[in-house]
Amino acid sequence: MSINRINSNSRLSGAVTFGDLVFLSGQVPGDSLDVTGQTAEVLAKIDALLAEADSDKDHLLNATIYLNDIGRDFAAMNEVWSQWLSPGKAPTRTTLQAQLARPEVLVEITVIAARR
């Protein structure tokens, strides 16, 4: 089986496919939006990378969501997340609080999916 790297640079790849699996790097938003806007932006990035890897959100297996402030932002992020998911297609998921790369980043999401 071959490994295919998508949107690679010297430090990381945006996505990697191996067989029927797609692994995405953590996706982060721009800095100017609230957590609702940042979550929507991150999910749009995930949609684009999954499409490039011949997958989509209905093929998600696992998601890890990092929040800068889980007490403040969990409900708002979860609302956007729930609206984005197709009914009956929720992956396994872990959500945790973490110090992210920049203080302006409120949410980072990484996923693993199956290819179509």
PDB file of C-alpha atoms in Angstrom:
ATOM      1  CA  MET A   1       0.000   0.000   0.000  1.00  0.00           C
ATOM      2  CA  SER A   2       1.241   3.435  -0.817  1.00  0.00           C
ATOM      3  CA  ILE A   3       1.207   6.512   1.377  1.00  0.00           C
ATOM      4  CA  ASN A   4      -0.093   9.689  -0.255  1.00  0.00           C
ATOM      5  CA  ARG A   5       0.634  13.060   1.327  1.00  0.00           C
ATOM      6  CA  ILE A   6      -1.614  16.057   0.567  1.00  0.00           C
ATOM      7  CA  ASN A   7      -0.687  19.728   1.063  1.00  0.00           C
ATOM      8  CA  SER A   8       2.745  18.911   2.470  1.00  0.00           C
ATOM      9  CA  ASN A   9       5.491  21.231   3.611  1.00  0.00           C
ATOM     10  CA  SER A  10       8.746  20.637   5.481  1.00  0.00           C
ATOM     11  CA  ARG A  11       6.925  20.154   8.824  1.00  0.00           C
ATOM     12  CA  LEU A  12       3.662  18.362   8.087  1.00  0.00           C
ATOM     13  CA  SER A  13       1.050  17.217   5.628  1.00  0.00           C
ATOM     14  CA  GLY A  14      -2.502  18.529   5.695  1.00  0.00           C
ATOM     15  CA  ALA A  15      -3.704  14.977   5.093  1.00  0.00           C
ATOM     16  CA  VAL A  16      -2.214  11.544   4.578  1.00  0.00           C
ATOM     17  CA  THR A  17      -3.954   8.603   2.971  1.00  0.00           C
ATOM     18  CA  PHE A  18      -2.942   5.008   3.566  1.00  0.00           C
ATOM     19  CA  GLY A  19      -5.106   2.328   2.050  1.00  0.00           C
ATOM     20  CA  ASP A  20      -8.693   3.234   2.829  1.00  0.00           C
ATOM     21  CA  LEU A  21      -7.808   5.583   5.705  1.00  0.00           C
ATOM     22  CA  VAL A  22      -7.438   9.374   5.710  1.00  0.00           C
ATOM     23  CA  PHE A  23      -5.594  11.141   8.531  1.00  0.00           C
ATOM     24  CA  LEU A  24      -5.896  14.934   8.803  1.00  0.00           C
ATOM     25  CA  SER A  25      -3.531  17.198  10.680  1.00  0.00           C
ATOM     26  CA  GLY A  26      -5.113  19.487  13.222  1.00  0.00           C
ATOM     27  CA  GLN A  27      -6.974  22.232  11.358  1.00  0.00           C
ATOM     28  CA  VAL A  28      -6.965  25.736  12.809  1.00  0.00           C
ATOM     29  CA  PRO A  29      -8.872  28.893  11.849  1.00  0.00           C
ATOM     30  CA  GLY A  30      -7.890  32.476  11.223  1.00  0.00           C
ATOM     31  CA  ASP A  31      -7.566  34.609  14.317  1.00  0.00           C
ATOM     32  CA  SER A  32     -10.381  37.142  14.122  1.00  0.00           C
ATOM     33  CA  LEU A  33     -13.565  35.130  14.704  1.00  0.00           C
ATOM     34  CA  ASP A  34     -15.315  33.899  17.853  1.00  0.00           C
ATOM     35  CA  VAL A  35     -15.441  30.147  18.531  1.00  0.00           C
ATOM     36  CA  THR A  36     -18.596  29.732  16.439  1.00  0.00           C
ATOM     37  CA  GLY A  37     -16.965  31.322  13.392  1.00  0.00           C
ATOM     38  CA  GLN A  38     -13.673  29.551  14.003  1.00  0.00           C
ATOM     39  CA  THR A  39     -15.402  26.170  14.266  1.00  0.00           C
ATOM     40  CA  ALA A  40     -17.269  26.760  10.994  1.00  0.00           C
ATOM     41  CA  GLU A  41     -14.012  27.788   9.294  1.00  0.00           C
ATOM     42  CA  VAL A  42     -12.179  24.698  10.575  1.00  0.00           C
ATOM     43  CA  LEU A  43     -15.002  22.396   9.444  1.00  0.00           C
ATOM     44  CA  ALA A  44     -14.872  23.960   5.964  1.00  0.00           C
ATOM     45  CA  LYS A  45     -11.132  23.220   5.839  1.00  0.00           C
ATOM     46  CA  ILE A  46     -11.844  19.636   6.907  1.00  0.00           C
ATOM     47  CA  ASP A  47     -14.479  19.299   4.164  1.00  0.00           C
ATOM     48  CA  ALA A  48     -11.973  20.497   1.556  1.00  0.00           C
ATOM     49  CA  LEU A  49      -9.154  18.201   2.677  1.00  0.00           C
ATOM     50  CA  LEU A  50     -11.452  15.186   2.924  1.00  0.00           C
ATOM     51  CA  ALA A  51     -12.737  15.860  -0.605  1.00  0.00           C
ATOM     52  CA  GLU A  52      -9.173  16.038  -1.891  1.00  0.00           C
ATOM     53  CA  ALA A  53      -8.517  12.656  -0.234  1.00  0.00           C
ATOM     54  CA  ASP A  54     -11.678  11.084  -1.742  1.00  0.00           C
ATOM     55  CA  SER A  55     -13.666  11.149   1.488  1.00  0.00           C
ATOM     56  CA  ASP A  56     -16.229  13.301   3.260  1.00  0.00           C
ATOM     57  CA  LYS A  57     -17.703  14.011   6.691  1.00  0.00           C
ATOM     58  CA  ASP A  58     -20.059  11.027   6.398  1.00  0.00           C
ATOM     59  CA  HIS A  59     -16.997   8.759   6.443  1.00  0.00           C
ATOM     60  CA  LEU A  60     -15.479  10.139   9.672  1.00  0.00           C
ATOM     61  CA  LEU A  61     -14.244   7.497  12.078  1.00  0.00           C
ATOM     62  CA  ASN A  62     -12.740   9.644  14.819  1.00  0.00           C
ATOM     63  CA  ALA A  63     -12.400  13.318  15.760  1.00  0.00           C
ATOM     64  CA  THR A  64     -10.326  15.080  18.384  1.00  0.00           C
ATOM     65  CA  ILE A  65     -11.373  18.622  19.229  1.00  0.00           C
ATOM     66  CA  TYR A  66      -9.086  20.938  21.189  1.00  0.00           C
ATOM     67  CA  LEU A  67     -10.592  24.033  22.797  1.00  0.00           C
ATOM     68  CA  ASN A  68      -8.616  26.901  24.269  1.00  0.00           C
ATOM     69  CA  ASP A  69     -11.311  27.343  26.965  1.00  0.00           C
ATOM     70  CA  ILE A  70     -13.628  24.338  27.231  1.00  0.00           C
ATOM     71  CA  GLY A  71     -15.796  25.921  29.945  1.00  0.00           C
ATOM     72  CA  ARG A  72     -16.535  28.983  27.854  1.00  0.00           C
ATOM     73  CA  ASP A  73     -16.643  27.531  24.336  1.00  0.00           C
ATOM     74  CA  PHE A  74     -17.860  23.915  24.508  1.00  0.00           C
ATOM     75  CA  ALA A  75     -21.571  24.603  23.963  1.00  0.00           C
ATOM     76  CA  ALA A  76     -21.036  27.047  21.074  1.00  0.00           C
ATOM     77  CA  MET A  77     -18.549  24.760  19.317  1.00  0.00           C
ATOM     78  CA  ASN A  78     -20.830  21.765  19.855  1.00  0.00           C
ATOM     79  CA  GLU A  79     -23.769  23.568  18.243  1.00  0.00           C
ATOM     80  CA  VAL A  80     -21.798  24.224  15.052  1.00  0.00           C
ATOM     81  CA  TRP A  81     -20.366  20.683  15.090  1.00  0.00           C
ATOM     82  CA  SER A  82     -23.805  19.092  15.500  1.00  0.00           C
ATOM     83  CA  GLN A  83     -25.285  21.163  12.653  1.00  0.00           C
ATOM     84  CA  TRP A  84     -22.378  20.156  10.398  1.00  0.00           C
ATOM     85  CA  LEU A  85     -22.718  16.403  10.949  1.00  0.00           C
ATOM     86  CA  SER A  86     -25.141  14.398   8.854  1.00  0.00           C
ATOM     87  CA  PRO A  87     -27.817  12.645  10.956  1.00  0.00           C
ATOM     88  CA  GLY A  88     -26.684   9.214  12.104  1.00  0.00           C
ATOM     89  CA  LYS A  89     -23.070   9.768  10.946  1.00  0.00           C
ATOM     90  CA  ALA A  90     -21.348  10.904  14.164  1.00  0.00           C
ATOM     91  CA  PRO A  91     -17.776   9.603  14.631  1.00  0.00           C
ATOM     92  CA  THR A  92     -16.138   8.683  17.894  1.00  0.00           C
ATOM     93  CA  ARG A  93     -14.943  11.916  19.479  1.00  0.00           C
ATOM     94  CA  THR A  94     -12.774  13.354  22.202  1.00  0.00           C
ATOM     95  CA  THR A  95     -12.959  16.999  23.256  1.00  0.00           C
ATOM     96  CA  LEU A  96     -10.410  18.526  25.578  1.00  0.00           C
ATOM     97  CA  GLN A  97      -8.959  21.821  26.686  1.00  0.00           C
ATOM     98  CA  ALA A  98      -5.481  22.615  25.444  1.00  0.00           C
ATOM     99  CA  GLN A  99      -3.079  25.486  25.108  1.00  0.00           C
ATOM    100  CA  LEU A 100      -3.105  25.963  21.339  1.00  0.00           C
ATOM    101  CA  ALA A 101      -0.382  27.310  19.046  1.00  0.00           C
ATOM    102  CA  ARG A 102      -1.493  30.949  19.323  1.00  0.00           C
ATOM    103  CA  PRO A 103      -3.763  32.604  21.892  1.00  0.00           C
ATOM    104  CA  GLU A 104      -6.145  33.758  19.136  1.00  0.00           C
ATOM    105  CA  VAL A 105      -6.857  30.155  18.115  1.00  0.00           C
ATOM    106  CA  LEU A 106      -9.893  28.985  20.061  1.00  0.00           C
ATOM    107  CA  VAL A 107     -10.450  25.590  18.385  1.00  0.00           C
ATOM    108  CA  GLU A 108      -8.398  22.962  16.550  1.00  0.00           C
ATOM    109  CA  ILE A 109      -9.876  19.783  15.104  1.00  0.00           C
ATOM    110  CA  THR A 110      -8.213  16.675  13.731  1.00  0.00           C
ATOM    111  CA  VAL A 111     -10.027  13.724  12.170  1.00  0.00           C
ATOM    112  CA  ILE A 112      -9.526  10.238  10.802  1.00  0.00           C
ATOM    113  CA  ALA A 113     -11.854   9.080   8.034  1.00  0.00           C
ATOM    114  CA  ALA A 114     -12.391   6.209   5.649  1.00  0.00           C
ATOM    115  CA  ARG A 115     -12.139   6.820   1.923  1.00  0.00           C
ATOM    116  CA  ARG A 116     -15.299   6.438  -0.151  1.00  0.00           C
TER     117      ARG A 116
END
